[in-house]
Amino acid sequence: MKIYDISMEIHENMTVYKNKEGKRPKRTITVDSGDVRESRISMDMHTGAHIDAPLHMIRGGDTVENIDLNKVITKCKVFDFTNISDKITSEDLSSKDIQKGDFIIFKTRNSFREDFDFEFVYLDKSGAQFLKEKGVIGVGIDALGIERNQPEHETHKILLGAGIVILEGVRLKDVEEGEYFLYAAPLKIRGAEASPTRAVLIKEE
């Protein structure tokens, strides 16, 4: 069995969405006495690898503590789209083996950039609609957003409105296309629209 840690390391100088300073995590030491150390962290819910719940883009939508863990602790398929330079469309997805109940993760050129790329590869609304019609349970991508500059946030709304979990901010440079077991449980934060996760892929050898 091989475990791939596909999470970003959380620290004050990490890559954050659009390099916004307000999104950078801050950690402070609250106790440092003798052998005892305690600290506190302040961070955006969308920092690093994280799960989006419907409330993120749908007013009155469900929140992260109610996500069915069967959707984020599950078999998954990683698809290699490193040849794509802009966006993943329904046409791109049509050649892949996608079945009802699948959790799909996209490996793109994003995984090979350590800085924030304002032209990152994303899933467009046709791709989101295709996955909705296929009946997938989750979609992951190696970008801090699953869409880029879509004014109505169509990709998010199509997926979240269909109860499809979104996993963003994973790193897949060392992961090959194939089938894995995903563990990406969010923190059980009442009322939150998203949560960081320590996401890993497990490959049986």
mmCIF file of N, CA and C in Angstrom, residues 55-151:
data_model
loop_
_atom_site.group_PDB
_atom_site.id
_atom_site.type_symbol
_atom_site.label_atom_id
_atom_site.label_comp_id
_atom_site.label_asym_id
_atom_site.label_seq_id
_atom_site.Cartn_x
_atom_site.Cartn_y
_atom_site.Cartn_z
ATOM 1 N N LEU A 55 -23.382 25.707 0.766
ATOM 2 C CA LEU A 55 -23.542 27.082 1.229
ATOM 3 C C LEU A 55 -22.509 28.032 0.630
ATOM 4 N N HIS A 56 -21.392 27.505 0.163
ATOM 5 C CA HIS A 56 -20.339 28.349 -0.422
ATOM 6 C C HIS A 56 -20.860 29.188 -1.580
ATOM 7 N N MET A 57 -21.767 28.622 -2.382
ATOM 8 C CA MET A 57 -22.257 29.340 -3.555
ATOM 9 C C MET A 57 -23.774 29.343 -3.683
ATOM 10 N N ILE A 58 -24.461 28.681 -2.762
ATOM 11 C CA ILE A 58 -25.925 28.596 -2.849
ATOM 12 C C ILE A 58 -26.526 29.127 -1.551
ATOM 13 N N ARG A 59 -27.236 30.226 -1.639
ATOM 14 C CA ARG A 59 -27.836 30.822 -0.438
ATOM 15 C C ARG A 59 -28.800 29.831 0.215
ATOM 16 N N GLY A 60 -28.590 29.596 1.513
ATOM 17 C CA GLY A 60 -29.420 28.637 2.225
ATOM 18 C C GLY A 60 -28.989 27.194 2.024
ATOM 19 N N GLY A 61 -27.862 26.983 1.328
ATOM 20 C CA GLY A 61 -27.388 25.633 1.056
ATOM 21 C C GLY A 61 -26.885 24.937 2.312
ATOM 22 N N ASP A 62 -26.679 23.640 2.210
ATOM 23 C CA ASP A 62 -26.237 22.844 3.351
ATOM 24 C C ASP A 62 -24.791 23.177 3.703
ATOM 25 N N THR A 63 -24.410 22.805 4.917
ATOM 26 C CA THR A 63 -23.104 23.192 5.452
ATOM 27 C C THR A 63 -22.191 21.978 5.625
ATOM 28 N N VAL A 64 -20.937 22.264 5.904
ATOM 29 C CA VAL A 64 -19.898 21.259 5.758
ATOM 30 C C VAL A 64 -20.014 20.100 6.749
ATOM 31 N N GLU A 65 -20.569 20.357 7.930
ATOM 32 C CA GLU A 65 -20.669 19.270 8.915
ATOM 33 C C GLU A 65 -21.682 18.207 8.513
ATOM 34 N N ASN A 66 -22.516 18.531 7.514
ATOM 35 C CA ASN A 66 -23.535 17.579 7.072
ATOM 36 C C ASN A 66 -23.132 16.788 5.827
ATOM 37 N N ILE A 67 -21.918 16.997 5.335
ATOM 38 C CA ILE A 67 -21.466 16.237 4.167
ATOM 39 C C ILE A 67 -21.385 14.753 4.516
ATOM 40 N N ASP A 68 -21.933 13.932 3.658
ATOM 41 C CA ASP A 68 -21.898 12.479 3.826
ATOM 42 C C ASP A 68 -20.453 12.008 3.696
ATOM 43 N N LEU A 69 -19.900 11.434 4.748
ATOM 44 C CA LEU A 69 -18.504 11.006 4.721
ATOM 45 C C LEU A 69 -18.242 9.918 3.688
ATOM 46 N N ASN A 70 -19.276 9.216 3.267
ATOM 47 C CA ASN A 70 -19.109 8.227 2.202
ATOM 48 C C ASN A 70 -18.702 8.876 0.881
ATOM 49 N N LYS A 71 -18.940 10.182 0.759
ATOM 50 C CA LYS A 71 -18.568 10.884 -0.470
ATOM 51 C C LYS A 71 -17.115 11.346 -0.463
ATOM 52 N N VAL A 72 -16.479 11.394 0.707
ATOM 53 C CA VAL A 72 -15.101 11.902 0.790
ATOM 54 C C VAL A 72 -14.116 10.867 1.337
ATOM 55 N N ILE A 73 -14.631 9.711 1.732
ATOM 56 C CA ILE A 73 -13.804 8.553 2.097
ATOM 57 C C ILE A 73 -14.269 7.446 1.174
ATOM 58 N N THR A 74 -13.618 7.319 0.017
ATOM 59 C CA THR A 74 -14.206 6.550 -1.067
ATOM 60 C C THR A 74 -13.178 6.207 -2.144
ATOM 61 N N LYS A 75 -13.522 5.274 -2.993
ATOM 62 C CA LYS A 75 -12.727 5.032 -4.188
ATOM 63 C C LYS A 75 -12.826 6.251 -5.098
ATOM 64 N N CYS A 76 -11.766 6.497 -5.860
ATOM 65 C CA CYS A 76 -11.799 7.642 -6.765
ATOM 66 C C CYS A 76 -10.972 7.329 -8.006
ATOM 67 N N LYS A 77 -11.133 8.178 -9.008
ATOM 68 C CA LYS A 77 -10.372 8.069 -10.253
ATOM 69 C C LYS A 77 -9.640 9.378 -10.507
ATOM 70 N N VAL A 78 -8.330 9.283 -10.726
ATOM 71 C CA VAL A 78 -7.527 10.448 -11.090
ATOM 72 C C VAL A 78 -7.344 10.423 -12.605
ATOM 73 N N PHE A 79 -7.704 11.523 -13.255
ATOM 74 C CA PHE A 79 -7.545 11.648 -14.698
ATOM 75 C C PHE A 79 -6.472 12.681 -15.019
ATOM 76 N N ASP A 80 -5.589 12.334 -15.934
ATOM 77 C CA ASP A 80 -4.484 13.210 -16.329
ATOM 78 C C ASP A 80 -4.931 14.132 -17.458
ATOM 79 N N PHE A 81 -5.012 15.433 -17.151
ATOM 80 C CA PHE A 81 -5.331 16.441 -18.147
ATOM 81 C C PHE A 81 -4.191 17.460 -18.242
ATOM 82 N N THR A 82 -2.966 16.983 -18.061
ATOM 83 C CA THR A 82 -1.816 17.904 -18.092
ATOM 84 C C THR A 82 -1.578 18.467 -19.495
ATOM 85 N N ASN A 83 -2.229 17.906 -20.505
ATOM 86 C CA ASN A 83 -2.102 18.421 -21.868
ATOM 87 C C ASN A 83 -2.990 19.633 -22.119
ATOM 88 N N ILE A 84 -3.897 19.916 -21.197
ATOM 89 C CA ILE A 84 -4.841 21.025 -21.385
ATOM 90 C C ILE A 84 -4.246 22.319 -20.840
ATOM 91 N N SER A 85 -4.380 23.390 -21.608
ATOM 92 C CA SER A 85 -3.769 24.664 -21.214
ATOM 93 C C SER A 85 -4.752 25.662 -20.614
ATOM 94 N N ASP A 86 -6.059 25.436 -20.804
ATOM 95 C CA ASP A 86 -7.013 26.450 -20.363
ATOM 96 C C ASP A 86 -8.121 25.878 -19.475
ATOM 97 N N LYS A 87 -9.021 25.074 -20.047
ATOM 98 C CA LYS A 87 -10.169 24.600 -19.290
ATOM 99 C C LYS A 87 -10.540 23.179 -19.696
ATOM 100 N N ILE A 88 -11.177 22.475 -18.753
ATOM 101 C CA ILE A 88 -11.652 21.118 -18.992
ATOM 102 C C ILE A 88 -13.131 21.208 -19.364
ATOM 103 N N THR A 89 -13.486 20.652 -20.511
ATOM 104 C CA THR A 89 -14.843 20.754 -21.035
ATOM 105 C C THR A 89 -15.514 19.387 -21.084
ATOM 106 N N SER A 90 -16.774 19.377 -21.453
ATOM 107 C CA SER A 90 -17.493 18.113 -21.602
ATOM 108 C C SER A 90 -16.851 17.246 -22.671
ATOM 109 N N GLU A 91 -16.328 17.868 -23.710
ATOM 110 C CA GLU A 91 -15.659 17.113 -24.774
ATOM 111 C C GLU A 91 -14.428 16.394 -24.242
ATOM 112 N N ASP A 92 -13.664 17.066 -23.385
ATOM 113 C CA ASP A 92 -12.483 16.444 -22.782
ATOM 114 C C ASP A 92 -12.878 15.255 -21.916
ATOM 115 N N LEU A 93 -13.981 15.390 -21.210
ATOM 116 C CA LEU A 93 -14.421 14.348 -20.269
ATOM 117 C C LEU A 93 -15.046 13.153 -20.966
ATOM 118 N N SER A 94 -15.568 13.360 -22.157
ATOM 119 C CA SER A 94 -16.323 12.306 -22.833
ATOM 120 C C SER A 94 -15.469 11.086 -23.169
ATOM 121 N N SER A 95 -14.145 11.269 -23.230
ATOM 122 C CA SER A 95 -13.262 10.143 -23.571
ATOM 123 C C SER A 95 -12.843 9.336 -22.345
ATOM 124 N N LYS A 96 -13.254 9.778 -21.149
ATOM 125 C CA LYS A 96 -12.843 9.123 -19.906
ATOM 126 C C LYS A 96 -13.933 8.173 -19.399
ATOM 127 N N ASP A 97 -13.495 7.169 -18.649
ATOM 128 C CA ASP A 97 -14.422 6.193 -18.059
ATOM 129 C C ASP A 97 -15.010 6.775 -16.777
ATOM 130 N N ILE A 98 -16.118 7.459 -16.906
ATOM 131 C CA ILE A 98 -16.780 8.104 -15.766
ATOM 132 C C ILE A 98 -18.139 7.451 -15.568
ATOM 133 N N GLN A 99 -18.353 6.918 -14.372
ATOM 134 C CA GLN A 99 -19.580 6.188 -14.069
ATOM 135 C C GLN A 99 -20.334 6.861 -12.921
ATOM 136 N N LYS A 100 -21.617 6.547 -12.819
ATOM 137 C CA LYS A 100 -22.427 7.034 -11.704
ATOM 138 C C LYS A 100 -21.800 6.584 -10.381
ATOM 139 N N GLY A 101 -21.692 7.521 -9.437
ATOM 140 C CA GLY A 101 -21.121 7.211 -8.138
ATOM 141 C C GLY A 101 -19.620 7.394 -8.046
ATOM 142 N N ASP A 102 -18.979 7.802 -9.141
ATOM 143 C CA ASP A 102 -17.534 8.029 -9.121
ATOM 144 C C ASP A 102 -17.181 9.342 -8.414
ATOM 145 N N PHE A 103 -15.994 9.361 -7.800
ATOM 146 C CA PHE A 103 -15.364 10.608 -7.363
ATOM 147 C C PHE A 103 -14.210 10.828 -8.329
ATOM 148 N N ILE A 104 -14.226 11.963 -9.021
ATOM 149 C CA ILE A 104 -13.272 12.266 -10.077
ATOM 150 C C ILE A 104 -12.297 13.341 -9.605
ATOM 151 N N ILE A 105 -10.999 13.137 -9.864
ATOM 152 C CA ILE A 105 -9.995 14.142 -9.526
ATOM 153 C C ILE A 105 -9.182 14.461 -10.778
ATOM 154 N N PHE A 106 -9.000 15.758 -11.055
ATOM 155 C CA PHE A 106 -8.285 16.206 -12.244
ATOM 156 C C PHE A 106 -6.844 16.572 -11.912
ATOM 157 N N LYS A 107 -5.913 15.907 -12.585
ATOM 158 C CA LYS A 107 -4.500 16.298 -12.534
ATOM 159 C C LYS A 107 -4.223 17.155 -13.764
ATOM 160 N N THR A 108 -3.743 18.378 -13.535
ATOM 161 C CA THR A 108 -3.466 19.297 -14.636
ATOM 162 C C THR A 108 -2.072 19.901 -14.468
ATOM 163 N N ARG A 109 -1.749 20.812 -15.363
ATOM 164 C CA ARG A 109 -0.468 21.511 -15.242
ATOM 165 C C ARG A 109 -0.388 22.343 -13.968
ATOM 166 N N ASN A 110 -1.544 22.570 -13.308
ATOM 167 C CA ASN A 110 -1.541 23.337 -12.056
ATOM 168 C C ASN A 110 -0.626 22.715 -11.014
ATOM 169 N N SER A 111 -0.521 21.390 -11.009
ATOM 170 C CA SER A 111 0.266 20.696 -9.980
ATOM 171 C C SER A 111 1.756 20.961 -10.099
ATOM 172 N N PHE A 112 2.181 21.559 -11.206
ATOM 173 C CA PHE A 112 3.600 21.795 -11.430
ATOM 174 C C PHE A 112 3.985 23.260 -11.215
ATOM 175 N N ARG A 113 3.062 24.037 -10.659
ATOM 176 C CA ARG A 113 3.318 25.438 -10.315
ATOM 177 C C ARG A 113 3.218 25.594 -8.811
ATOM 178 N N GLU A 114 4.230 26.226 -8.214
ATOM 179 C CA GLU A 114 4.202 26.465 -6.773
ATOM 180 C C GLU A 114 3.623 27.844 -6.452
ATOM 181 N N ASP A 115 3.691 28.753 -7.418
ATOM 182 C CA ASP A 115 3.129 30.085 -7.226
ATOM 183 C C ASP A 115 1.687 30.087 -7.717
ATOM 184 N N PHE A 116 0.958 31.167 -7.447
ATOM 185 C CA PHE A 116 -0.424 31.232 -7.921
ATOM 186 C C PHE A 116 -0.437 31.632 -9.387
ATOM 187 N N ASP A 117 -1.083 30.815 -10.196
ATOM 188 C CA ASP A 117 -1.205 31.058 -11.629
ATOM 189 C C ASP A 117 -2.598 31.634 -11.900
ATOM 190 N N PHE A 118 -2.648 32.890 -12.304
ATOM 191 C CA PHE A 118 -3.942 33.529 -12.551
ATOM 192 C C PHE A 118 -4.660 32.929 -13.764
ATOM 193 N N GLU A 119 -3.963 32.143 -14.563
ATOM 194 C CA GLU A 119 -4.562 31.463 -15.711
ATOM 195 C C GLU A 119 -4.614 29.953 -15.464
ATOM 196 N N PHE A 120 -4.904 29.546 -14.233
ATOM 197 C CA PHE A 120 -4.918 28.133 -13.891
ATOM 198 C C PHE A 120 -6.000 27.379 -14.680
ATOM 199 N N VAL A 121 -5.752 26.093 -14.893
ATOM 200 C CA VAL A 121 -6.718 25.232 -15.580
ATOM 201 C C VAL A 121 -7.913 24.999 -14.670
ATOM 202 N N TYR A 122 -9.112 25.078 -15.237
ATOM 203 C CA TYR A 122 -10.327 24.942 -14.443
ATOM 204 C C TYR A 122 -11.353 24.078 -15.184
ATOM 205 N N LEU A 123 -12.442 23.766 -14.510
ATOM 206 C CA LEU A 123 -13.551 23.002 -15.093
ATOM 207 C C LEU A 123 -14.630 23.986 -15.536
ATOM 208 N N ASP A 124 -14.957 23.982 -16.820
ATOM 209 C CA ASP A 124 -15.978 24.928 -17.281
ATOM 210 C C ASP A 124 -17.383 24.358 -17.056
ATOM 211 N N LYS A 125 -18.391 25.176 -17.335
ATOM 212 C CA LYS A 125 -19.759 24.776 -16.987
ATOM 213 C C LYS A 125 -20.234 23.573 -17.798
ATOM 214 N N SER A 126 -19.734 23.402 -19.026
ATOM 215 C CA SER A 126 -20.137 22.232 -19.808
ATOM 216 C C SER A 126 -19.600 20.952 -19.173
ATOM 217 N N GLY A 127 -18.381 21.026 -18.638
ATOM 218 C CA GLY A 127 -17.809 19.888 -17.936
ATOM 219 C C GLY A 127 -18.566 19.580 -16.662
ATOM 220 N N ALA A 128 -18.948 20.636 -15.935
ATOM 221 C CA ALA A 128 -19.714 20.446 -14.706
ATOM 222 C C ALA A 128 -21.064 19.810 -15.004
ATOM 223 N N GLN A 129 -21.722 20.273 -16.062
ATOM 224 C CA GLN A 129 -23.024 19.710 -16.438
ATOM 225 C C GLN A 129 -22.877 18.249 -16.851
ATOM 226 N N PHE A 130 -21.809 17.927 -17.564
ATOM 227 C CA PHE A 130 -21.537 16.553 -17.977
ATOM 228 C C PHE A 130 -21.410 15.651 -16.756
ATOM 229 N N LEU A 131 -20.658 16.107 -15.746
ATOM 230 C CA LEU A 131 -20.454 15.300 -14.536
ATOM 231 C C LEU A 131 -21.746 15.169 -13.727
ATOM 232 N N LYS A 132 -22.543 16.221 -13.713
ATOM 233 C CA LYS A 132 -23.848 16.147 -13.040
ATOM 234 C C LYS A 132 -24.716 15.078 -13.690
ATOM 235 N N GLU A 133 -24.748 15.080 -15.006
ATOM 236 C CA GLU A 133 -25.578 14.111 -15.727
ATOM 237 C C GLU A 133 -25.053 12.687 -15.554
ATOM 238 N N LYS A 134 -23.760 12.545 -15.365
ATOM 239 C CA LYS A 134 -23.165 11.226 -15.125
ATOM 240 C C LYS A 134 -23.492 10.715 -13.718
ATOM 241 N N GLY A 135 -23.798 11.621 -12.800
ATOM 242 C CA GLY A 135 -24.134 11.217 -11.441
ATOM 243 C C GLY A 135 -22.938 10.959 -10.556
ATOM 244 N N VAL A 136 -21.848 11.730 -10.746
ATOM 245 C CA VAL A 136 -20.684 11.562 -9.868
ATOM 246 C C VAL A 136 -21.007 12.100 -8.479
ATOM 247 N N ILE A 137 -20.248 11.652 -7.481
ATOM 248 C CA ILE A 137 -20.486 12.118 -6.109
ATOM 249 C C ILE A 137 -19.529 13.213 -5.681
ATOM 250 N N GLY A 138 -18.398 13.355 -6.421
ATOM 251 C CA GLY A 138 -17.428 14.364 -6.040
ATOM 252 C C GLY A 138 -16.478 14.676 -7.174
ATOM 253 N N VAL A 139 -15.920 15.899 -7.121
ATOM 254 C CA VAL A 139 -14.952 16.350 -8.122
ATOM 255 C C VAL A 139 -13.828 17.075 -7.402
ATOM 256 N N GLY A 140 -12.598 16.695 -7.730
ATOM 257 C CA GLY A 140 -11.437 17.360 -7.157
ATOM 258 C C GLY A 140 -10.556 17.945 -8.241
ATOM 259 N N ILE A 141 -9.797 18.986 -7.888
ATOM 260 C CA ILE A 141 -8.904 19.614 -8.857
ATOM 261 C C ILE A 141 -7.680 20.171 -8.140
ATOM 262 N N ASP A 142 -6.567 20.222 -8.868
ATOM 263 C CA ASP A 142 -5.307 20.721 -8.317
ATOM 264 C C ASP A 142 -5.154 22.230 -8.495
ATOM 265 N N ALA A 143 -6.223 22.945 -8.210
ATOM 266 C CA ALA A 143 -6.233 24.406 -8.215
ATOM 267 C C ALA A 143 -6.978 24.861 -6.973
ATOM 268 N N LEU A 144 -6.743 26.087 -6.543
ATOM 269 C CA LEU A 144 -7.435 26.617 -5.364
ATOM 270 C C LEU A 144 -8.867 27.018 -5.673
ATOM 271 N N GLY A 145 -9.249 26.896 -6.934
ATOM 272 C CA GLY A 145 -10.637 27.101 -7.339
ATOM 273 C C GLY A 145 -10.969 26.142 -8.458
ATOM 274 N N ILE A 146 -12.188 25.653 -8.508
ATOM 275 C CA ILE A 146 -12.564 24.732 -9.586
ATOM 276 C C ILE A 146 -13.015 25.502 -10.820
ATOM 277 N N GLU A 147 -13.229 26.820 -10.660
ATOM 278 C CA GLU A 147 -13.553 27.655 -11.808
ATOM 279 C C GLU A 147 -12.728 28.930 -11.736
ATOM 280 N N ARG A 148 -12.678 29.631 -12.865
ATOM 281 C CA ARG A 148 -11.831 30.830 -12.949
ATOM 282 C C ARG A 148 -12.609 31.970 -13.609
ATOM 283 N N ASN A 149 -12.902 32.995 -12.821
ATOM 284 C CA ASN A 149 -13.493 34.226 -13.353
ATOM 285 C C ASN A 149 -14.806 34.005 -14.102
ATOM 286 N N GLN A 150 -15.628 33.077 -13.613
ATOM 287 C CA GLN A 150 -16.957 32.908 -14.188
ATOM 288 C C GLN A 150 -17.922 33.760 -13.357
ATOM 289 N N PRO A 151 -18.474 34.804 -13.927
ATOM 290 C CA PRO A 151 -19.223 35.788 -13.138
ATOM 291 C C PRO A 151 -20.396 35.233 -12.344
#
